[in-house]
Coordinates of C-alpha atoms in Angstrom, one line a residue:
M18 CA 1.4 -49.3 -0.2
Q19 CA -2.0 -47.6 -0.2
K20 CA -3.0 -49.0 -3.5
G21 CA -1.9 -52.3 -2.6
A22 CA -3.7 -52.3 0.8
E23 CA -6.9 -51.1 -1.0
A24 CA -6.7 -53.7 -3.6
V25 CA -6.3 -56.4 -0.9
H26 CA -9.2 -55.0 1.0
S27 CA -11.5 -54.9 -2.1
A28 CA -10.6 -58.5 -3.0
K29 CA -10.9 -59.9 0.4
P30 CA -12.9 -57.5 2.9
N31 CA -12.7 -59.9 5.8
V32 CA -8.8 -60.5 6.1
L33 CA -6.2 -58.5 7.8
V34 CA -4.1 -56.1 5.7
I35 CA -0.4 -56.0 6.8
L36 CA 1.9 -53.4 5.7
S37 CA 5.7 -53.7 5.9
G38 CA 8.5 -51.1 6.3
L39 CA 11.7 -50.3 4.6
K40 CA 15.3 -51.6 5.1
Y41 CA 14.4 -55.3 5.4
D42 CA 11.3 -54.3 7.1
T43 CA 13.1 -52.6 10.1
D44 CA 11.9 -49.1 9.4
L45 CA 8.4 -47.7 9.2
S46 CA 9.4 -44.1 10.4
F47 CA 8.4 -42.6 7.1
L48 CA 4.8 -43.1 8.2
R49 CA 5.4 -40.4 10.8
N50 CA 5.4 -37.7 8.2
K51 CA 3.1 -39.4 5.7
P52 CA 0.6 -41.7 7.2
V53 CA -1.3 -44.1 5.1
S54 CA -4.7 -42.9 4.0
L55 CA -7.1 -45.8 3.4
S56 CA -10.9 -46.4 3.3
F57 CA -10.5 -48.8 6.1
T58 CA -8.3 -48.9 9.4
S59 CA -9.8 -51.3 11.7
K60 CA -8.1 -54.4 10.1
L61 CA -4.7 -52.6 9.3
V62 CA -1.7 -54.2 10.9
F63 CA 2.0 -53.0 10.5
E64 CA 4.9 -55.5 10.6
V65 CA 8.5 -55.1 11.7
H66 CA 11.5 -57.5 11.7
W67 CA 14.2 -57.7 14.4
F68 CA 17.1 -60.2 14.3
S69 CA 20.0 -60.6 16.6
F70 CA 22.4 -59.3 14.0
T71 CA 20.4 -56.0 13.8
G72 CA 22.9 -53.4 15.3
G73 CA 26.1 -55.3 14.2
T74 CA 28.5 -55.8 17.0
D75 CA 26.8 -53.5 19.6
W76 CA 25.8 -56.5 21.7
E77 CA 29.4 -57.8 21.7
N78 CA 31.0 -54.6 22.6
G79 CA 28.6 -52.7 24.8
D80 CA 26.9 -53.1 28.1
P81 CA 23.9 -55.3 27.5
Y82 CA 21.5 -53.0 29.4
Q83 CA 22.6 -49.9 27.5
V84 CA 22.7 -51.6 24.2
C85 CA 19.2 -53.0 24.9
T86 CA 18.0 -49.5 25.8
R87 CA 19.5 -48.0 22.7
V88 CA 18.2 -50.7 20.4
V89 CA 14.7 -50.6 21.8
N90 CA 14.6 -46.8 21.6
N91 CA 15.5 -47.1 18.0
K92 CA 13.0 -49.8 17.4
M93 CA 10.3 -47.7 19.0
R94 CA 11.4 -44.7 16.9
N95 CA 11.3 -46.5 13.7
A96 CA 8.2 -48.7 14.3
G97 CA 6.8 -48.7 17.8
F98 CA 5.4 -45.2 17.5
L99 CA 2.5 -46.9 15.5
L100 CA 1.4 -48.5 18.9
D101 CA 0.9 -45.0 20.2
Q102 CA -1.3 -44.2 17.1
G103 CA -3.5 -47.4 18.1
Y104 CA -2.1 -49.7 15.4
P105 CA -1.2 -53.3 16.0
L106 CA 2.5 -53.9 15.4
F107 CA 3.3 -57.6 14.5
V108 CA 7.0 -58.7 14.7
S109 CA 6.7 -60.9 11.7
E110 CA 10.3 -62.2 11.7
W111 CA 12.7 -62.4 14.4
G112 CA 15.4 -64.8 15.5
L113 CA 18.8 -65.7 16.8
D114 CA 21.4 -68.6 16.5
L115 CA 19.5 -71.3 18.5
R116 CA 22.6 -73.3 19.3
G117 CA 22.7 -71.3 22.5
T118 CA 26.4 -70.7 22.3
N119 CA 26.4 -67.1 21.3
V120 CA 26.4 -64.8 24.3
N121 CA 25.5 -61.8 22.1
H122 CA 22.5 -63.6 20.7
N123 CA 21.5 -64.5 24.2
R124 CA 21.7 -61.0 25.4
Y125 CA 19.6 -59.8 22.3
L126 CA 17.0 -62.6 23.3
D127 CA 16.7 -61.0 26.8
C128 CA 16.0 -57.7 25.3
F129 CA 13.7 -59.0 22.7
I130 CA 11.6 -60.8 25.2
K131 CA 11.4 -57.8 27.4
W132 CA 10.3 -55.6 24.7
V133 CA 7.7 -58.0 23.2
D134 CA 6.3 -58.8 26.7
E135 CA 6.1 -55.0 27.7
H136 CA 4.1 -54.2 24.6
D137 CA 2.2 -57.5 24.5
L138 CA 3.3 -57.9 20.7
D139 CA 2.3 -60.8 18.3
W140 CA 5.2 -62.4 16.6
A141 CA 6.4 -65.0 14.2
I142 CA 10.0 -66.6 14.7
W143 CA 12.4 -67.3 11.8
T144 CA 12.2 -70.2 11.2
L145 CA 10.8 -73.7 12.1
A146 CA 13.1 -75.4 9.5
G147 CA 16.2 -77.0 10.9
S148 CA 17.9 -77.4 7.5
Y149 CA 17.3 -76.9 3.8
Y150 CA 17.1 -79.4 1.0
L151 CA 19.3 -77.1 -1.0
K152 CA 20.6 -73.6 -0.1
Q153 CA 23.6 -71.8 -1.8
G154 CA 24.3 -74.9 -3.7
V155 CA 24.7 -77.0 -0.4
V156 CA 22.5 -80.0 0.0
G157 CA 21.2 -80.4 3.6
M158 CA 22.4 -77.0 4.8
E159 CA 21.8 -76.4 8.6
E160 CA 19.7 -73.6 9.7
Y161 CA 20.9 -72.4 13.0
Y162 CA 18.1 -70.1 13.3
G163 CA 15.7 -72.9 13.0
V164 CA 13.7 -74.2 16.0
L165 CA 13.9 -77.8 14.8
D166 CA 17.2 -79.7 14.6
S167 CA 18.9 -80.4 11.3
D168 CA 16.8 -83.6 10.6
W169 CA 13.5 -81.9 11.8
A170 CA 13.0 -84.8 14.3
G171 CA 13.6 -82.7 17.5
V172 CA 13.9 -79.2 19.0
R173 CA 17.3 -77.6 18.5
N174 CA 17.3 -75.8 21.9
S175 CA 14.7 -76.6 24.4
S176 CA 15.8 -73.9 27.0
F177 CA 15.1 -71.4 24.2
L178 CA 11.5 -72.7 24.1
E179 CA 11.3 -72.3 27.9
R180 CA 12.5 -68.7 27.6
I181 CA 9.9 -67.7 25.0
S182 CA 7.1 -69.5 26.8
A183 CA 6.4 -66.1 28.6
I184 CA 5.6 -64.2 25.4
Q185 CA 3.6 -67.1 23.8
S186 CA 0.1 -66.2 25.1
P187 CA -1.0 -62.6 24.6
R188 CA -2.4 -60.8 27.6
Q189 CA -4.8 -58.3 25.9
G190 CA -5.7 -60.7 23.0
N191 CA -4.1 -61.4 19.8
I192 CA -4.3 -59.1 16.6
I193 CA -7.4 -60.9 15.1
E194 CA -9.3 -60.6 18.5
T195 CA -8.3 -57.0 18.9
L196 CA -9.4 -55.6 15.3
H197 CA -13.0 -55.2 14.6
F198 CA -13.8 -55.7 10.9

């Protein structure tokens, strides 16, 4: 990670350097015992992923408040501790089935919005695409995690866009405004 970050910094000194974690970018806890040592820190950003299926059937079988507390505590233990060290944390991929019919995904969304809002995190949703030209040998396969509908002409779930509107504007500034390089 360090060699790659230094290479990016050397080649492009005015870009952010984003470092990812292990286990499909859900775990940065290894940095607790061995932090990165770089010639720069002011443009360093860490990224993490968090999808509705993270945690298996916890949302289905447990009390939503308790599950949210447990999952958020785990997320903070595995990545959120970097916020306490002064680093920006970017949720570079997150998502859920946007058809809106899965109660467990909706519970996850409530939890996700609360966590992102509480920490004023920047994020990028997976995905805008409502379908694929070809995926797994299927032409026109629908992407239910996509914001757009299958023909890309409209929004799959307008109430979803309303729900995330609260976290679309940063309160403390976005990552680029926050970092000084």
